[in-house]
JSON list of C-alpha atoms in Angstrom, two decimals:
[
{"chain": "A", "resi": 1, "resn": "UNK", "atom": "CA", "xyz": [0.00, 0.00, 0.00]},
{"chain": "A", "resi": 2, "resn": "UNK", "atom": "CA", "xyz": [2.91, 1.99, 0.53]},
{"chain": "A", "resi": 3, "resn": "UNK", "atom": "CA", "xyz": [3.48, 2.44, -3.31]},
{"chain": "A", "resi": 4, "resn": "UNK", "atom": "CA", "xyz": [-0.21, 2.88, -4.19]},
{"chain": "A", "resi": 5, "resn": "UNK", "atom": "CA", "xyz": [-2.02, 5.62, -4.97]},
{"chain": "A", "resi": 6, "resn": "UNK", "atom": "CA", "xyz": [-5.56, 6.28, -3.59]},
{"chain": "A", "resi": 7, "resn": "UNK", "atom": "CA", "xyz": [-8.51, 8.81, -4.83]},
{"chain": "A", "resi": 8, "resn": "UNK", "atom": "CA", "xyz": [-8.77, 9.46, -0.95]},
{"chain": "A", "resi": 9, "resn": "UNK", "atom": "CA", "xyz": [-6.12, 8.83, 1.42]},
{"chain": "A", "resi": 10, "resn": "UNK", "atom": "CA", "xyz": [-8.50, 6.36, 3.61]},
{"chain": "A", "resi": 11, "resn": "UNK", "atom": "CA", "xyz": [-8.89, 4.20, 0.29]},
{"chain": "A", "resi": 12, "resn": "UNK", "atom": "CA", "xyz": [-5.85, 2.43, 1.12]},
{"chain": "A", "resi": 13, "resn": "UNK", "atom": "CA", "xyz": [-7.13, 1.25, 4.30]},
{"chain": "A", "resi": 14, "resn": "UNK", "atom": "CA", "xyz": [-10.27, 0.06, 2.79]},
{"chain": "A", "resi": 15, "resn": "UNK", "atom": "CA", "xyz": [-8.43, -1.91, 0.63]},
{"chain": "A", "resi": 16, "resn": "UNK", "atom": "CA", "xyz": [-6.92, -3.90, 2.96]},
{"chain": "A", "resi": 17, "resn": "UNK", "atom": "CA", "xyz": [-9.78, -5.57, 4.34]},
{"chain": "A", "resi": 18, "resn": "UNK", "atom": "CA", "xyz": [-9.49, -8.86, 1.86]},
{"chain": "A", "resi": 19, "resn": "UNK", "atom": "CA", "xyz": [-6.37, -10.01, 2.39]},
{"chain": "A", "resi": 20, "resn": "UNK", "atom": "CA", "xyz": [-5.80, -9.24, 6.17]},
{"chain": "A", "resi": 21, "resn": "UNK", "atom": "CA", "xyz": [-9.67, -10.95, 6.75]},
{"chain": "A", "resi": 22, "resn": "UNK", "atom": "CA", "xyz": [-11.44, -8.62, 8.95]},
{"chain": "A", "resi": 23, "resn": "UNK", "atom": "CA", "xyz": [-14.11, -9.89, 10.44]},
{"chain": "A", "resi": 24, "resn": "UNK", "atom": "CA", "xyz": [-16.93, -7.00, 9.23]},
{"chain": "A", "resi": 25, "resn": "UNK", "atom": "CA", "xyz": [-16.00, -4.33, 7.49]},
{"chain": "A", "resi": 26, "resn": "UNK", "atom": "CA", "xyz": [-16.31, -0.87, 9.50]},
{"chain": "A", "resi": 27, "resn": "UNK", "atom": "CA", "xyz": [-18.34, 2.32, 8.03]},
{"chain": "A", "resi": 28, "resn": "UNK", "atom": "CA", "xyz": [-16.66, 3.80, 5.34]},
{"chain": "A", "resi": 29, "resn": "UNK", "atom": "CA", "xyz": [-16.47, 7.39, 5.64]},
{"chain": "A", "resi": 30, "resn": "UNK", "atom": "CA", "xyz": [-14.15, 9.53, 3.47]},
{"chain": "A", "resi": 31, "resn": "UNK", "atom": "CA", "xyz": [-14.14, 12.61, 5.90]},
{"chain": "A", "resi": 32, "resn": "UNK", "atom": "CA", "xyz": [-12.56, 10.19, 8.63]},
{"chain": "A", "resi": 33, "resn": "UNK", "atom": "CA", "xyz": [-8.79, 11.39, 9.57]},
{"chain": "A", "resi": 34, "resn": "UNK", "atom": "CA", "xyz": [-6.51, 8.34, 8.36]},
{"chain": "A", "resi": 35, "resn": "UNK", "atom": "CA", "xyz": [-5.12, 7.41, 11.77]},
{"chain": "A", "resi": 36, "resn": "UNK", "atom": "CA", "xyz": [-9.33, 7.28, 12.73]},
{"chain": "A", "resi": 37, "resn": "UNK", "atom": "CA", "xyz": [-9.79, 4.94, 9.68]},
{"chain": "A", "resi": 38, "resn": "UNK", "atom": "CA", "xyz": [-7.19, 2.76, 10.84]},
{"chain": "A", "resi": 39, "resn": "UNK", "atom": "CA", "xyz": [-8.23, 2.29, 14.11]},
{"chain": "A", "resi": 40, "resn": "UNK", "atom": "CA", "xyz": [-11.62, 1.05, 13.17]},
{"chain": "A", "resi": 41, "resn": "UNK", "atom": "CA", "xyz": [-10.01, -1.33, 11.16]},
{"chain": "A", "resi": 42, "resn": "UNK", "atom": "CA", "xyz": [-7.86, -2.62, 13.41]},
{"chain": "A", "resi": 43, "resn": "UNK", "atom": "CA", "xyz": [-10.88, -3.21, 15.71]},
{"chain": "A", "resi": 44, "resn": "UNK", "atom": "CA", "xyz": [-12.47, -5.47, 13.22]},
{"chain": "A", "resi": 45, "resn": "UNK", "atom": "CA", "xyz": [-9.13, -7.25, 12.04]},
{"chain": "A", "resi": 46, "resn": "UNK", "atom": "CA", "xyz": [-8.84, -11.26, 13.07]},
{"chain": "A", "resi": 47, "resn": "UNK", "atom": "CA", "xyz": [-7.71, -11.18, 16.47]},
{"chain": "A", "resi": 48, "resn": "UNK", "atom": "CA", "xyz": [-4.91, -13.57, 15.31]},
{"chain": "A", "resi": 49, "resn": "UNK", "atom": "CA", "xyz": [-3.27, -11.93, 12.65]},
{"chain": "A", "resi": 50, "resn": "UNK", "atom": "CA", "xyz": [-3.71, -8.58, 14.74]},
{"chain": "A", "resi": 51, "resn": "UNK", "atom": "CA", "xyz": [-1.01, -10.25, 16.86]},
{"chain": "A", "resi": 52, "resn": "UNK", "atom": "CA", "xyz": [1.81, -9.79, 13.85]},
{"chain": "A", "resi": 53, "resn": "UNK", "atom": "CA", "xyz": [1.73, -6.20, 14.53]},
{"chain": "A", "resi": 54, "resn": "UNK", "atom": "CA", "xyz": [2.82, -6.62, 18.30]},
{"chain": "A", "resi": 55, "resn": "UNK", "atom": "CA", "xyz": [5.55, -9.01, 17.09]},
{"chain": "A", "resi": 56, "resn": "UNK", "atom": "CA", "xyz": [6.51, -8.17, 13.95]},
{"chain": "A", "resi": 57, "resn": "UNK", "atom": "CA", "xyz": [6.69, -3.94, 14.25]},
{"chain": "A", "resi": 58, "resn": "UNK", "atom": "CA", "xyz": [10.32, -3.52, 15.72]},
{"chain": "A", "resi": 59, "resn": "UNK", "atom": "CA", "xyz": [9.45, -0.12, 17.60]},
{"chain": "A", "resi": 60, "resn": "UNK", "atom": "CA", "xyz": [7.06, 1.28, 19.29]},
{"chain": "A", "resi": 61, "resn": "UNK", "atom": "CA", "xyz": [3.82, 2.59, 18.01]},
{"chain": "A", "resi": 62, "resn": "UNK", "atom": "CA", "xyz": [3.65, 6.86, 17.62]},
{"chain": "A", "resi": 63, "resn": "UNK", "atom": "CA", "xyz": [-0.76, 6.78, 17.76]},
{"chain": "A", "resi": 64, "resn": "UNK", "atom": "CA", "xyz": [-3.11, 6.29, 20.12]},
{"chain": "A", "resi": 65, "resn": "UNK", "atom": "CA", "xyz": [-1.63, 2.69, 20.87]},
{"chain": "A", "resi": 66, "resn": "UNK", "atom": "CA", "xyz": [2.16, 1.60, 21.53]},
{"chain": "A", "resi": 67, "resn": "UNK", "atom": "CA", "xyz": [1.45, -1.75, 20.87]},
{"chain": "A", "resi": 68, "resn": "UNK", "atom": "CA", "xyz": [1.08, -1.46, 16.94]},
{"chain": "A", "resi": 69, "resn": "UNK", "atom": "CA", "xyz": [2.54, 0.85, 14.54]},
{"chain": "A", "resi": 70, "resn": "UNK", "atom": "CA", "xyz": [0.35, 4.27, 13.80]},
{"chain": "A", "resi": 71, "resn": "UNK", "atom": "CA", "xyz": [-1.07, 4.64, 10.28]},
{"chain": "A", "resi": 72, "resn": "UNK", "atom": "CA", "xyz": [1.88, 7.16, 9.16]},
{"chain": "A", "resi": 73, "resn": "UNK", "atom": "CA", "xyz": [4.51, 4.42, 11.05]},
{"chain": "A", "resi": 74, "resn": "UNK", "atom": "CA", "xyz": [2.33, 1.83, 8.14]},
{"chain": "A", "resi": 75, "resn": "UNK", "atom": "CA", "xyz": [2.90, 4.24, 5.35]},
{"chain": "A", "resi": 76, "resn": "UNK", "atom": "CA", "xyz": [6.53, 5.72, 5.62]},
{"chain": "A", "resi": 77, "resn": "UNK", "atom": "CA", "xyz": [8.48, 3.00, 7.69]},
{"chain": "A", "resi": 78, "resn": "UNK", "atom": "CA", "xyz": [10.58, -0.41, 6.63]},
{"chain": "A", "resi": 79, "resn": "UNK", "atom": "CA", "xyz": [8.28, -3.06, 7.09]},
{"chain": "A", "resi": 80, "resn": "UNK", "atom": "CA", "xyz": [8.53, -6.42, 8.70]},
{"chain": "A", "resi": 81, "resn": "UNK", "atom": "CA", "xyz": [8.60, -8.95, 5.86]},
{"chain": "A", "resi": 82, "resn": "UNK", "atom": "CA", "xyz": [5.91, -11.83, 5.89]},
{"chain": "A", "resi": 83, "resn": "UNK", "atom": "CA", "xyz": [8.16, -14.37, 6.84]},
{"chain": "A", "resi": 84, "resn": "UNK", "atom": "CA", "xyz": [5.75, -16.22, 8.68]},
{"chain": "A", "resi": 85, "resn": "UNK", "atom": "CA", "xyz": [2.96, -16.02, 6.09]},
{"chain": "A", "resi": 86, "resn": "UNK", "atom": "CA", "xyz": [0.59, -15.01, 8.29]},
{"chain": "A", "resi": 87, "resn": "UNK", "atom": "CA", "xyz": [0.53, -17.43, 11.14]},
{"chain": "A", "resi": 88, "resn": "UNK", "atom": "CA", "xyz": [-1.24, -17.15, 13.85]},
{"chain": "A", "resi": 89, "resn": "UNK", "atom": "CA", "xyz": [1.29, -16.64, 16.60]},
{"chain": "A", "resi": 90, "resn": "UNK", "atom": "CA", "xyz": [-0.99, -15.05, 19.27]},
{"chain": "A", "resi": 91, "resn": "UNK", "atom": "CA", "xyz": [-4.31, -13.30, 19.96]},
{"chain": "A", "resi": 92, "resn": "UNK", "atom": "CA", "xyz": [-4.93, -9.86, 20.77]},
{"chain": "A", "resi": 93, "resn": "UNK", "atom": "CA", "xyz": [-7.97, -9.53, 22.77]},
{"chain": "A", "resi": 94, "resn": "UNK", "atom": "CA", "xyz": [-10.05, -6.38, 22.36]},
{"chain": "A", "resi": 95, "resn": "UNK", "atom": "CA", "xyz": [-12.35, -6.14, 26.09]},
{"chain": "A", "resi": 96, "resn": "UNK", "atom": "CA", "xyz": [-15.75, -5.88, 25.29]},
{"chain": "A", "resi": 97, "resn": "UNK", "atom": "CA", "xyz": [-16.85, -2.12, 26.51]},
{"chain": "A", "resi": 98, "resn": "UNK", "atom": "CA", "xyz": [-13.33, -0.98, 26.82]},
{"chain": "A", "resi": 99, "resn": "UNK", "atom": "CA", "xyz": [-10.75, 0.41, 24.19]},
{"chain": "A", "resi": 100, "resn": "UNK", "atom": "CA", "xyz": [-8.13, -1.81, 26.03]},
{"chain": "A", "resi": 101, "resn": "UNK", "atom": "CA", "xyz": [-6.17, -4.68, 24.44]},
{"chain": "A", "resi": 102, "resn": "UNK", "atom": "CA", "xyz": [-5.49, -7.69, 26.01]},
{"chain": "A", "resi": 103, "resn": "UNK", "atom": "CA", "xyz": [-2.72, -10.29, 25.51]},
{"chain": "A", "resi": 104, "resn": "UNK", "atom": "CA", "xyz": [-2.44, -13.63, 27.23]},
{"chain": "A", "resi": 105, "resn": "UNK", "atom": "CA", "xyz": [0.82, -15.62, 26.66]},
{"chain": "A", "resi": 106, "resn": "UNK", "atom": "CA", "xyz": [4.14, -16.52, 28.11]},
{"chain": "A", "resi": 107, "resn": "UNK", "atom": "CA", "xyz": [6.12, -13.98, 30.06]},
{"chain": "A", "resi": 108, "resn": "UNK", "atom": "CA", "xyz": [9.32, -12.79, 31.54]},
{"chain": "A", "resi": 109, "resn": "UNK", "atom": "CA", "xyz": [8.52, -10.54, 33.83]},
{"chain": "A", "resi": 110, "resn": "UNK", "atom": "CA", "xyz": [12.64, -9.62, 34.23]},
{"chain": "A", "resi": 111, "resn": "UNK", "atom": "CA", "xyz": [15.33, -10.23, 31.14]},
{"chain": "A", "resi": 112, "resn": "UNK", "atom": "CA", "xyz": [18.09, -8.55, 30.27]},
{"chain": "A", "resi": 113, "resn": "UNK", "atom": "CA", "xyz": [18.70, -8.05, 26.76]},
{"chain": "A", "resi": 114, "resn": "UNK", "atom": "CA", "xyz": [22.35, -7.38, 25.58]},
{"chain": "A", "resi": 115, "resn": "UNK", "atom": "CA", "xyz": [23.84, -6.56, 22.25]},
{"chain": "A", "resi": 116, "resn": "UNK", "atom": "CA", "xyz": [21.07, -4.91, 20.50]},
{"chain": "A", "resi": 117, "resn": "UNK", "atom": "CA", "xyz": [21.75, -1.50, 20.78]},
{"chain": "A", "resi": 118, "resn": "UNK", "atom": "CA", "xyz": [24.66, -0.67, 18.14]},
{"chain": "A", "resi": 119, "resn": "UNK", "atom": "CA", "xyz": [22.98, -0.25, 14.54]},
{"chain": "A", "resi": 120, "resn": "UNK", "atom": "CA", "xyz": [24.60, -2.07, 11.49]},
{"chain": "A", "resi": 121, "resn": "UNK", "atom": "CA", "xyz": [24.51, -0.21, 8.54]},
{"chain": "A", "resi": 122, "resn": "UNK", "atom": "CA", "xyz": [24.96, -3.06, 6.06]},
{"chain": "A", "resi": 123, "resn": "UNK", "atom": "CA", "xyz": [21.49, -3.94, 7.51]},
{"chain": "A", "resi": 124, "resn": "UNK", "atom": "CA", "xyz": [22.06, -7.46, 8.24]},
{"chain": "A", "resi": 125, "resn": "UNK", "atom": "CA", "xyz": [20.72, -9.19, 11.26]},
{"chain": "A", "resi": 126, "resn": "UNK", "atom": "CA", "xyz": [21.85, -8.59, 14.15]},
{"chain": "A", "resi": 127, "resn": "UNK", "atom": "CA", "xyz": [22.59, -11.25, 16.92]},
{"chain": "A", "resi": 128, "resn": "UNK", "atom": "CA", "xyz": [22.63, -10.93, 21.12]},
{"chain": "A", "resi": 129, "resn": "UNK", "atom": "CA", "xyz": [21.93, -11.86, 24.57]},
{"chain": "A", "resi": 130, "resn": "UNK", "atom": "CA", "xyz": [19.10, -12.74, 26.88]},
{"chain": "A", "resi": 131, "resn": "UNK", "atom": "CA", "xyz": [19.85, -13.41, 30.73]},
{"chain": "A", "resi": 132, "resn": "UNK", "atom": "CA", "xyz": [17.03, -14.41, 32.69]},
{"chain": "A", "resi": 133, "resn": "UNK", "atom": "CA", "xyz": [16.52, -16.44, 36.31]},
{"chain": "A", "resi": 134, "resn": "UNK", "atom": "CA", "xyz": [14.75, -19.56, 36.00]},
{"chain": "A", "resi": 135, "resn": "UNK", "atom": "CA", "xyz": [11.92, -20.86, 38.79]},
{"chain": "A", "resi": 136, "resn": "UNK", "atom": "CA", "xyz": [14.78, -21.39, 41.00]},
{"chain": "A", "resi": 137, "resn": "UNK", "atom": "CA", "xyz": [16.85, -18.20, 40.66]},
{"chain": "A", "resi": 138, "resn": "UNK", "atom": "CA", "xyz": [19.42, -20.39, 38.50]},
{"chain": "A", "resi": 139, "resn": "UNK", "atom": "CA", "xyz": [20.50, -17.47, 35.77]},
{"chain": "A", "resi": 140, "resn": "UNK", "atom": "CA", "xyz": [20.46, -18.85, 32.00]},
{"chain": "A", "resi": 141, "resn": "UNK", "atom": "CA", "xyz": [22.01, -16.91, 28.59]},
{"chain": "A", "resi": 142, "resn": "UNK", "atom": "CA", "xyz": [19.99, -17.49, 25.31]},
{"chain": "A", "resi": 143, "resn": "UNK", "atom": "CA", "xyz": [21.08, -16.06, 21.72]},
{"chain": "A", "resi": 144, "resn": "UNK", "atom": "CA", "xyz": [18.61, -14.07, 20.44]},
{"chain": "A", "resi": 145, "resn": "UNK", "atom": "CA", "xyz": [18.58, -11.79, 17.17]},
{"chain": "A", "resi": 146, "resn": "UNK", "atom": "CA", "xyz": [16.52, -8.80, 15.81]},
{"chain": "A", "resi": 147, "resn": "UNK", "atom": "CA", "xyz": [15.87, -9.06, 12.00]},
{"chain": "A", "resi": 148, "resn": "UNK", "atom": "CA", "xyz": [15.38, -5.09, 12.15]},
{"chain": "A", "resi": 149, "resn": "UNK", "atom": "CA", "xyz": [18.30, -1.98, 12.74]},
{"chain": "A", "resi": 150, "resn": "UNK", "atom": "CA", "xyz": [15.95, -0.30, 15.75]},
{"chain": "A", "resi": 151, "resn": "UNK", "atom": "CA", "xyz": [18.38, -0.22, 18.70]},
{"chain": "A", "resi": 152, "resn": "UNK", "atom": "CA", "xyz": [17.79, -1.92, 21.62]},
{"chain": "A", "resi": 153, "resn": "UNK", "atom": "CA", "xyz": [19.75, -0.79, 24.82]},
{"chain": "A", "resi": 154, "resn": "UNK", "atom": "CA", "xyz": [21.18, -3.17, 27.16]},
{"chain": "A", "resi": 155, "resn": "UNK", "atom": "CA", "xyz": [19.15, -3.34, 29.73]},
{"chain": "A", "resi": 156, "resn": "UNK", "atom": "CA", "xyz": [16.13, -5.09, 32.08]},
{"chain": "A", "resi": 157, "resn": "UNK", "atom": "CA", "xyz": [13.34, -5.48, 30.05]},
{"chain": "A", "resi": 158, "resn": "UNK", "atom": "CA", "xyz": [9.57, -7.01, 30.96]},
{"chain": "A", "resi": 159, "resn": "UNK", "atom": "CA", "xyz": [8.90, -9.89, 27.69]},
{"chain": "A", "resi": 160, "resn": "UNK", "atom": "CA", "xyz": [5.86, -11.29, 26.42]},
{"chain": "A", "resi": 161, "resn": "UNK", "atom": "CA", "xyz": [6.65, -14.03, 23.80]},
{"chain": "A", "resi": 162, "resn": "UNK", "atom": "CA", "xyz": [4.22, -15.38, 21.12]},
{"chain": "A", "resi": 163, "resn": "UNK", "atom": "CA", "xyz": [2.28, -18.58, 21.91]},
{"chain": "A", "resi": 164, "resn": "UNK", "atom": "CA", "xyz": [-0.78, -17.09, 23.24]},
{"chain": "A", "resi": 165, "resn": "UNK", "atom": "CA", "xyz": [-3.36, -19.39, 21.75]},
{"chain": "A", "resi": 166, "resn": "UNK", "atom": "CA", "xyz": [-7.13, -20.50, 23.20]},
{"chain": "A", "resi": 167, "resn": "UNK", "atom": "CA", "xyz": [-5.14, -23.99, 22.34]},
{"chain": "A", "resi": 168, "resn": "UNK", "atom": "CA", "xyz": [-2.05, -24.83, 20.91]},
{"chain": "A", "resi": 169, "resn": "UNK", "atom": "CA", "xyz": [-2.71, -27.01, 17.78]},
{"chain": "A", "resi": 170, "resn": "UNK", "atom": "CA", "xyz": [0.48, -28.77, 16.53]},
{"chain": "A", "resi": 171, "resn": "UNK", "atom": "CA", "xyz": [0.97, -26.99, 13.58]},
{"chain": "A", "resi": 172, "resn": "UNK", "atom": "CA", "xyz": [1.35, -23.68, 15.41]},
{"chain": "A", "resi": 173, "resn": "UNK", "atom": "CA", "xyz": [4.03, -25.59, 18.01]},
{"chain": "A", "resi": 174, "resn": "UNK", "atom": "CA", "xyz": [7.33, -24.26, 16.82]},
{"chain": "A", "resi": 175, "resn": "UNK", "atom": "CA", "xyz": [5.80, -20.75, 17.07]},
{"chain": "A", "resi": 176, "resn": "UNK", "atom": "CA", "xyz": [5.62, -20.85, 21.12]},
{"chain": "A", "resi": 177, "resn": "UNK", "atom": "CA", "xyz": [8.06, -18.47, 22.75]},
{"chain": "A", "resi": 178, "resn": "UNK", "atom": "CA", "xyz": [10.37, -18.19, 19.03]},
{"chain": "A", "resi": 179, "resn": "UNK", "atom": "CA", "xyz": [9.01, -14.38, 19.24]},
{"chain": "A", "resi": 180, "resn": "UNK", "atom": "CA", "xyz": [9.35, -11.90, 22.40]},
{"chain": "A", "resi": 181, "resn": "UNK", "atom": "CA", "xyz": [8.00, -7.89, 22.85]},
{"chain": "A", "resi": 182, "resn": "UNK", "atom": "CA", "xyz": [10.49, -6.47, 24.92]},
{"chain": "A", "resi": 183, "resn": "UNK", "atom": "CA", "xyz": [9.19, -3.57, 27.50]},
{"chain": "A", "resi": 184, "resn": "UNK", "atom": "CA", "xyz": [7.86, -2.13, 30.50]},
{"chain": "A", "resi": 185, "resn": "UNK", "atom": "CA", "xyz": [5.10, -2.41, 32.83]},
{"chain": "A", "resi": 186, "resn": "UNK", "atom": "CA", "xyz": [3.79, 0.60, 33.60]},
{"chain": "A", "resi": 187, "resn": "UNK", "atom": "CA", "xyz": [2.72, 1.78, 37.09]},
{"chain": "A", "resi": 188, "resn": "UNK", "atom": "CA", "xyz": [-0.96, 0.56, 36.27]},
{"chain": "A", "resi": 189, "resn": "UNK", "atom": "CA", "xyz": [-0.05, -2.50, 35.37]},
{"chain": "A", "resi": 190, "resn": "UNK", "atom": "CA", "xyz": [-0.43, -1.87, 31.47]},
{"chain": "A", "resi": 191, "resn": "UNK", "atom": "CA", "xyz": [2.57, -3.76, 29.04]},
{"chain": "A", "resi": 192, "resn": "UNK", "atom": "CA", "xyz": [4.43, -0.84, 26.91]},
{"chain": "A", "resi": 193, "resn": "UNK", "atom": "CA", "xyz": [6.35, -2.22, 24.42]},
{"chain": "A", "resi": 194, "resn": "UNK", "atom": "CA", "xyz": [9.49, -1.08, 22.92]},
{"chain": "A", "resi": 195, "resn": "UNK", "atom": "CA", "xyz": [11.00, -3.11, 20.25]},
{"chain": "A", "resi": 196, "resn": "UNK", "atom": "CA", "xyz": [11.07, -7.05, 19.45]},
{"chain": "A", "resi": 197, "resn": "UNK", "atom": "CA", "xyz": [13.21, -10.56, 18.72]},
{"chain": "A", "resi": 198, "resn": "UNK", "atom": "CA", "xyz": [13.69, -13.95, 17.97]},
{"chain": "A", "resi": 199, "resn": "UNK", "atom": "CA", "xyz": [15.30, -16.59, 19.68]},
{"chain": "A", "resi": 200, "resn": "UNK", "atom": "CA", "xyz": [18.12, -17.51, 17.59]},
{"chain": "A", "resi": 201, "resn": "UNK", "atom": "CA", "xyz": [16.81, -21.56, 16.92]},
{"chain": "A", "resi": 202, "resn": "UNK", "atom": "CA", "xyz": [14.83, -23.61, 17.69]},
{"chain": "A", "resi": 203, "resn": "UNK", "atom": "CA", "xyz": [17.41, -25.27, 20.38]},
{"chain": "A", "resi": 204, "resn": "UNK", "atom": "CA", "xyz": [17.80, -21.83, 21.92]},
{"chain": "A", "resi": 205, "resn": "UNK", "atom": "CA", "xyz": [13.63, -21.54, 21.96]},
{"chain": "A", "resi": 206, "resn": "UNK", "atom": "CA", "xyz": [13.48, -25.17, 23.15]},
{"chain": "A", "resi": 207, "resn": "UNK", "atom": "CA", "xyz": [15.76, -24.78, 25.91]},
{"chain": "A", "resi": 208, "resn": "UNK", "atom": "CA", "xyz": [14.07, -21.77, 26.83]},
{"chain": "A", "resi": 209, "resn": "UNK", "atom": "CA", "xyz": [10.83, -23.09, 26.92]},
{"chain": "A", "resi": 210, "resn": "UNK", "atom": "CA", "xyz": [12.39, -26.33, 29.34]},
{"chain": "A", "resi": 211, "resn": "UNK", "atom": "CA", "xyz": [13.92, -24.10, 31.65]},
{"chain": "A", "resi": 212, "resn": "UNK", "atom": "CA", "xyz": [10.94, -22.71, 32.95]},
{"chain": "A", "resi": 213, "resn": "UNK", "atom": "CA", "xyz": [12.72, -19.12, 32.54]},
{"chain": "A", "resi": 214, "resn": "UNK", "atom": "CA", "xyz": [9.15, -17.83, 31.09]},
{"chain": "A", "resi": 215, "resn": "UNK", "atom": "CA", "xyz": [5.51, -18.30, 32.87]},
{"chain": "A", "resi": 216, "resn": "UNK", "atom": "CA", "xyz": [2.64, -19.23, 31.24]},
{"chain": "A", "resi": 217, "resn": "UNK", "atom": "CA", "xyz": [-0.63, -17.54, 30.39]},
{"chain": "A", "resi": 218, "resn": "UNK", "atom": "CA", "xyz": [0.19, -14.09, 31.96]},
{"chain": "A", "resi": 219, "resn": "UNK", "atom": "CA", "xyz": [-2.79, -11.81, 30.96]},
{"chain": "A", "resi": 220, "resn": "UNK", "atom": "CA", "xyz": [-1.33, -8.54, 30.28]},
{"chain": "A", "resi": 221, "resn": "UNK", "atom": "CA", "xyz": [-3.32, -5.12, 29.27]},
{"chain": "A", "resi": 222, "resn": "UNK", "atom": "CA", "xyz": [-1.30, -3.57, 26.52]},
{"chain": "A", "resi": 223, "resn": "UNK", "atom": "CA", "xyz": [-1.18, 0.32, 26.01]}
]
């Protein structure tokens, strides 16, 4: 959409609604402010593939949500290749009544991320640390990498990795804690995310996930 041109500026975000399968589509309205337009179609998108915003978008959102990117982020930043085509790797859960998000997944609720923060400017991926404290207080190091060039400082970070599913079919195993939001929790409670990564492998993700360095099924309001 980036490259497109539109007779009105909220066209693009109309035509959108096929391929990213929202669930109704909202009232069109050509007088609507872009960033309005795509906010009511976020609220309508599947609740699954609304998760690749939160994990794919390597920086913070600049709109009326962190979370996900703003319409103008959509329009005149790099974005995140489909290299998952689409998978469900998560649900974002939109509280009936409320304009709060909900996520429900696999936390850390204290990890220090390490080797992030220098930009390359080749643009290739770039690879480094996560130290976290299993159950027992043991302390683990996992290789991570961020397929993006938004720095990252070292520092303690609050993460909420993908695997948030009503069930986990197999298909959608080897998605379960391979993805982490990096951020803060804010003094009500609320996630704010900053930027995003990978777990190197899927031995690093695997011996993450035996470790017992993240909890399961942490309900987190996102802002």
């Amino acid at each position: 959409m980036q490259r497109r041109v539109s007779t009105n500026p909220v066209d693009k975000i109309a035509g959108m609604m096929f391929p990213l399968r929202t669930e109704y589509s909202p009232i069109y309205d050509e007088r609507q402010s872009e960033e309005d337009a795509w906010i009511a179609f976020t609220n309508v998108m599947d609740r699954h593939l609304l998760s690749h915003l939160f994990f794919d978008f390597p920086e913070p959102g600049n709109g009326s949500k962190c979370w996900r990117p703003s319409w103008k982020q959509v329009m005149t930043e790099t974005l995140p290749s489909h290299h998952l085509n689409l998978w469900p790797i998560g649900v974002i859960k939109l509280m009936e009544g409320t304009e709060s998000e909900l996520y429900c997944g696999p936390c850390i609720e204290s990890g220090y991320v390490q080797g992030l923060a220098d930009v390359l400017s080749d643009g290739s991926i770039r690879q480094g640390e996560l130290v976290a404290k299993d159950d027992i207080g043991a302390t683990h190091t996992f290789k991570i990498v961020a397929e993006h060039q938004y720095p990252v400082p070292d520092a303690s970070y609050t993460l909420i990795g993908s695997g948030g599913y009503d069930y986990i079919p197999e298909e959608l195993e080897p998605y379960v804690m391979k993805y982490w939001v990096l951020g803060t929790t804010r003094q009500n409670g609320k996630f704010q995310k900053f930027s995003v990564f990978r777990m190197l492998d899927d031995e690093e993700k695997m011996r993450l996930r035996e470790l017992g360095v993240a909890k399961s099924d942490i309900q987190m309001f996102l802002c």
